[in-house]
XYZ file of C-alpha atoms in Angstrom:
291
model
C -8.753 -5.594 -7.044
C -10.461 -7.257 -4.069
C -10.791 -4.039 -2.228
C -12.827 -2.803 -5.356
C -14.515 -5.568 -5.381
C -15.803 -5.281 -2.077
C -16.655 -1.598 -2.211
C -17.662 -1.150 -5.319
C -19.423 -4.322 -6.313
C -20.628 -5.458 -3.705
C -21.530 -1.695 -2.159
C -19.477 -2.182 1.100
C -19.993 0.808 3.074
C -17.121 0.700 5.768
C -13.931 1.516 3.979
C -12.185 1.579 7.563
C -13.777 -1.881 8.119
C -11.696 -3.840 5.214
C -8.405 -1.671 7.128
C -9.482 -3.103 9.997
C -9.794 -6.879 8.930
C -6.266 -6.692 7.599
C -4.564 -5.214 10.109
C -6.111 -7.640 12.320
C -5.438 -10.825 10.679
C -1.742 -9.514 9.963
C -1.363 -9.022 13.764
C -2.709 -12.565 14.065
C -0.435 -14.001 11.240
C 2.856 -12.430 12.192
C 2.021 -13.500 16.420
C 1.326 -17.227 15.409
C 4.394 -17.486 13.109
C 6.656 -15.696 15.582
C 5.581 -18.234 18.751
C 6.336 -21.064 16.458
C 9.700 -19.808 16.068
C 9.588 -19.465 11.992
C 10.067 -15.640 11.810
C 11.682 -13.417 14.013
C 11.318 -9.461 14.760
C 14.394 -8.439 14.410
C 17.282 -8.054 12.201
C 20.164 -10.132 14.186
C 18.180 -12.816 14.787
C 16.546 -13.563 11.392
C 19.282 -16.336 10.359
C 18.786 -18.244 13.772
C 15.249 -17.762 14.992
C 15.191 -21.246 16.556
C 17.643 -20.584 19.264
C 16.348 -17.385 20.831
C 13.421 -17.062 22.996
C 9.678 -15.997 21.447
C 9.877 -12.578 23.172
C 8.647 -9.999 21.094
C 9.549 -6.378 20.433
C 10.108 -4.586 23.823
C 7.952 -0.963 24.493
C 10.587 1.039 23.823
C 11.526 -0.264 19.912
C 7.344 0.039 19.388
C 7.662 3.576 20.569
C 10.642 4.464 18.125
C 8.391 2.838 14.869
C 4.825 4.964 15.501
C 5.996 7.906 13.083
C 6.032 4.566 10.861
C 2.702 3.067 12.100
C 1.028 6.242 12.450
C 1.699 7.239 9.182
C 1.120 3.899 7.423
C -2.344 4.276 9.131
C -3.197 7.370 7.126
C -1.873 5.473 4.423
C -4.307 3.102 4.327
C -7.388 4.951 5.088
C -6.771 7.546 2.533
C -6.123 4.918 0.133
C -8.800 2.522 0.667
C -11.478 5.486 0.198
C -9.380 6.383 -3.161
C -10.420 3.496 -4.849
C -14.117 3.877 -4.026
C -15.478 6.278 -6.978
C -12.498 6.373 -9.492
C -11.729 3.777 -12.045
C -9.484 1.277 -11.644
C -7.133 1.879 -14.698
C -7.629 5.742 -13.876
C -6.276 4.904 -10.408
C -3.480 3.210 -10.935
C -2.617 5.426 -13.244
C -3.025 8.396 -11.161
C -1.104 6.705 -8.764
C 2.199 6.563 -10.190
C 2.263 10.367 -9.509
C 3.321 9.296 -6.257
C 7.001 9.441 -7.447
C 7.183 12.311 -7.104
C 6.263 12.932 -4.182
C 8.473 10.150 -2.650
C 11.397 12.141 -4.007
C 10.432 15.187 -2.405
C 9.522 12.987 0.989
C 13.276 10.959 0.702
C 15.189 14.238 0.192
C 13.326 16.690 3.542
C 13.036 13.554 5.541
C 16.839 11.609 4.916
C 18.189 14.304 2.543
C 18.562 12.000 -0.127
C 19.308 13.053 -4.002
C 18.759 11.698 -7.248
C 20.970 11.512 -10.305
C 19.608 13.961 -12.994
C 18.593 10.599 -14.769
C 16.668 9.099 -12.260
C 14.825 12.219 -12.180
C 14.538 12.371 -16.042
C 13.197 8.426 -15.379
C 10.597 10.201 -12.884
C 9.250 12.953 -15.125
C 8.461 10.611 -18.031
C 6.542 8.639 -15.251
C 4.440 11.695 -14.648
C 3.929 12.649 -18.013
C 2.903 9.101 -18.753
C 0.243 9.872 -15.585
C -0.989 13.043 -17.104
C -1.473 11.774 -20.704
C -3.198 8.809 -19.825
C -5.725 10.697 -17.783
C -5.930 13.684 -20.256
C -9.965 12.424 -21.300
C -10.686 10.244 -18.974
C -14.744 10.423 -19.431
C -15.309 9.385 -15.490
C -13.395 12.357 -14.168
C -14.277 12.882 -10.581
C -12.719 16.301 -8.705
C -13.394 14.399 -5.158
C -11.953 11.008 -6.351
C -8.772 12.635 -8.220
C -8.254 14.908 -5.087
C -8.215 11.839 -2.256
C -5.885 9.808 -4.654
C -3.482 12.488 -4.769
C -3.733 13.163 -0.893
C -3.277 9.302 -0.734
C 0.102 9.614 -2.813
C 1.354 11.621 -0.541
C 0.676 9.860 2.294
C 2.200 6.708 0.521
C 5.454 8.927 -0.211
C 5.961 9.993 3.852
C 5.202 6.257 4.465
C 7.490 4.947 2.387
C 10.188 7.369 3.396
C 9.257 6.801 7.316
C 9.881 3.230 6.679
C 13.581 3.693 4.869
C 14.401 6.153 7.412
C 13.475 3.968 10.814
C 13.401 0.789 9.339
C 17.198 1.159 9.693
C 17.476 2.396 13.567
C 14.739 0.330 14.687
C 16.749 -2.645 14.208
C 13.482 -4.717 13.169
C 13.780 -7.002 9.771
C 9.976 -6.096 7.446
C 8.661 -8.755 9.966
C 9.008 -7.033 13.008
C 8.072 -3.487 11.398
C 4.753 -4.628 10.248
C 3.829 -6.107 13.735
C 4.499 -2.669 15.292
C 2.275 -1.702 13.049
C -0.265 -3.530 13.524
C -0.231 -2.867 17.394
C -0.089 0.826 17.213
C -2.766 1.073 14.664
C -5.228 -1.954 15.481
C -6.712 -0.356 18.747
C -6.868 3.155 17.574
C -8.978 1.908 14.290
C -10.895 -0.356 16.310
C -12.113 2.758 18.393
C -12.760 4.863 15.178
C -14.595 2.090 13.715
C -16.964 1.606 16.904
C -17.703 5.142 17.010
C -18.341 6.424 14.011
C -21.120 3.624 13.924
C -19.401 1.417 11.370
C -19.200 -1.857 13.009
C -22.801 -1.320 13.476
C -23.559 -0.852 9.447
C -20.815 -3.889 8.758
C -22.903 -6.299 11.542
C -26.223 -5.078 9.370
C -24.560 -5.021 6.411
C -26.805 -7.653 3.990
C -23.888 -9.337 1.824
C -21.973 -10.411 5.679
C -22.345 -13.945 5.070
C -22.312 -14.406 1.826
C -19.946 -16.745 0.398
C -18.907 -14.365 -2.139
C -18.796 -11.416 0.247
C -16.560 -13.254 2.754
C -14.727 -14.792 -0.288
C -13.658 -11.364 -1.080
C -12.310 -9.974 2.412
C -10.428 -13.254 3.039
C -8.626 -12.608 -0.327
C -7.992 -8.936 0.600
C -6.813 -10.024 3.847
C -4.182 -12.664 2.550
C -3.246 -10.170 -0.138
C -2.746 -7.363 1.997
C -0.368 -9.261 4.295
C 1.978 -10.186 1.404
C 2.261 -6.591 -0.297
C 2.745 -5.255 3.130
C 5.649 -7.852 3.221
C 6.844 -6.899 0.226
C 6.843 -3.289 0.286
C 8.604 -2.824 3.638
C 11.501 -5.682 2.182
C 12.104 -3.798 -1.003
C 11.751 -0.275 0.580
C 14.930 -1.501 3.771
C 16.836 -3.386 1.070
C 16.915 -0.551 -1.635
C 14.918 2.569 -1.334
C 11.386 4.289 -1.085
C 11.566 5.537 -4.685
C 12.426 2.151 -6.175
C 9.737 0.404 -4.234
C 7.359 3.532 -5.639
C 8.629 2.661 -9.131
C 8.668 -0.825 -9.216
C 5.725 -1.149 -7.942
C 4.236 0.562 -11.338
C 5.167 -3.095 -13.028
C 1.955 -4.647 -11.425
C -0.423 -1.840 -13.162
C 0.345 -3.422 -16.536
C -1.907 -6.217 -15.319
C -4.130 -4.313 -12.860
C -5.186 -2.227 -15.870
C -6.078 -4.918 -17.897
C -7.806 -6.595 -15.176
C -9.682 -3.622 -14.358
C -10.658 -3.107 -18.006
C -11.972 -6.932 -18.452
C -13.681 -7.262 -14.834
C -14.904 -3.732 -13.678
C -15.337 -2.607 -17.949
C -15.576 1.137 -16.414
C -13.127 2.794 -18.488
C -13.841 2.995 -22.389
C -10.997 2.190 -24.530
C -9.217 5.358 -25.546
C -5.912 6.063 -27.849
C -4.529 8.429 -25.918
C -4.970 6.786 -22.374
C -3.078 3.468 -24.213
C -0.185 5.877 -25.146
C -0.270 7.460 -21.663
C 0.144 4.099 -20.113
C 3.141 2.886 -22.289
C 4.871 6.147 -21.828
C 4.624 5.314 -17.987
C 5.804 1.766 -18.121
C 9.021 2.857 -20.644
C 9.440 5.822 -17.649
C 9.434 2.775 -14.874
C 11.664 -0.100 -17.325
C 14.327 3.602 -17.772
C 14.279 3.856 -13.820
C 15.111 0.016 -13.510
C 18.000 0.049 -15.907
C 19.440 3.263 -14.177
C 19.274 1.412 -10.492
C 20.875 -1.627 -12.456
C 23.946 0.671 -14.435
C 24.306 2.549 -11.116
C 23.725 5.862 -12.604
């Protein structure tokens, strides 16, 4: 929601920029907490933090995580420009296509299967997807093509992160900083070259209140869902964190309906979006029975 507010209502060119700020205070976040000794990096020492030394994660564990960082960078470009000139109901709906395409990234990158229910739980998902965006009046080739290019990158992502998040040894903690230290100075260079640090220095909203109000939101926020994504996707799976992450639309849709008012009420987007949530509450009871 902050993201769209920043782009869209406040006509923030640098998409990269808002990436950047993140990723940066993240980096910032994770180093301060980690030389106070309240977080650790790693997996064995996350239940006595206190009596170990505030060394962080050698060269070589950083090395083994950039198919994680790397691809968590895409992630977040891709997606950040998704939300520019699409909806938000329409993209969050759109979005929950990106089951699929986690299945298909958990079963050629670990070779994991699904039960034929889970993937019964998955197509009424999808269908919920497609009949919600059936006559949706803002339809946008461009903006529908990048969110789908941005599922997929979410799906490799997520996978990436079940798959090395295990090897690595590193608890969510010490996976994000890699992160942000493989990604920070490559996106700092893009940024300076392509010219927009320049248009973010010039850009007339910088010191707002409201402006900065915005970012520093987006900032906190995007620390904490990072946080939260790579803990649910170690502890169970990249499809359940795809899935259960649909539970937040519910309220991002409304939101986006009151705030943004850029999607018209419509019967058959309603239906769409119940037929998704009963797809994601089926998927939760199936993880829950085991089947």
């Amino acid at each position: 929601m902050f993201n769209k507010a920043a782009l869209s209502s406040y006509k923030f060119p640098c998409a990269n920029v808002i990436t950047l700020f993140q990723m940066l205070s993240s980096s910032l976040i994770l180093y301060a907490l980690r030389r106070r000794r309240i977080i650790s990096f790693t997996v064995r020492d996350s239940h006595t933090v206190v009596k170990h030394t505030t060394n962080l994660v050698p060269f070589k564990t950083v090395l083994h995580c950039t198919p994680v960082a790397l691809s968590y960078l895409l992630y977040m470009l891709v997606s950040m420009e998704s939300i520019r000139g699409i909806s938000v109901p329409m993209y969050t709906t759109l979005r929950r296509t990106t089951v699929f395409f986690t299945m298909l990234a958990e079963y050629f990158l670990t070779g994991k299967k699904h039960s034929s229910y889970v993937v019964t739980c998955v197509g009424i998902i999808i269908l919920g997807a497609f009949v919600a965006g059936a006559r949706d009046l803002s339809f946008d080739y461009y903006s529908y093509t990048i969110v789908l290019v941005s599922n997929i990158t979410t799906a490799v992502y997520l996978a990436c992160i079940a798959n090395i998040g295990e090897s690595s040894g590193l608890n969510s903690f010490g996976l994000m900083w890699c992160n942000g230290i493989i990604c920070t100075p490559i996106l700092l260079l893009w940024t300076a070259f392509s010219g927009d640090l320049e248009a973010t220095i010039n850009f007339p909203y910088l010191y707002t209140a409201g402006f900065q109000a915005v970012i520093f939101l987006s900032c906190v926020l995007a620390f904490l869902l990072n946080y939260c994504v790579f803990l649910n996707t170690t502890i169970n799976s990249a499809l359940t964190q795809t899935v259960c992450g649909n539970l937040k639309d519910f309220f991002t849709v409304g939101f986006g309906w009151i705030v943004f008012r850029e999607l018209p009420f419509d019967l058959l987007n309603v239906v769409g979006q119940c037929v998704g949530f009963l797809g994601s509450g089926l998927y939760a009871y199936c993880k829950l029975k085991g089947i």
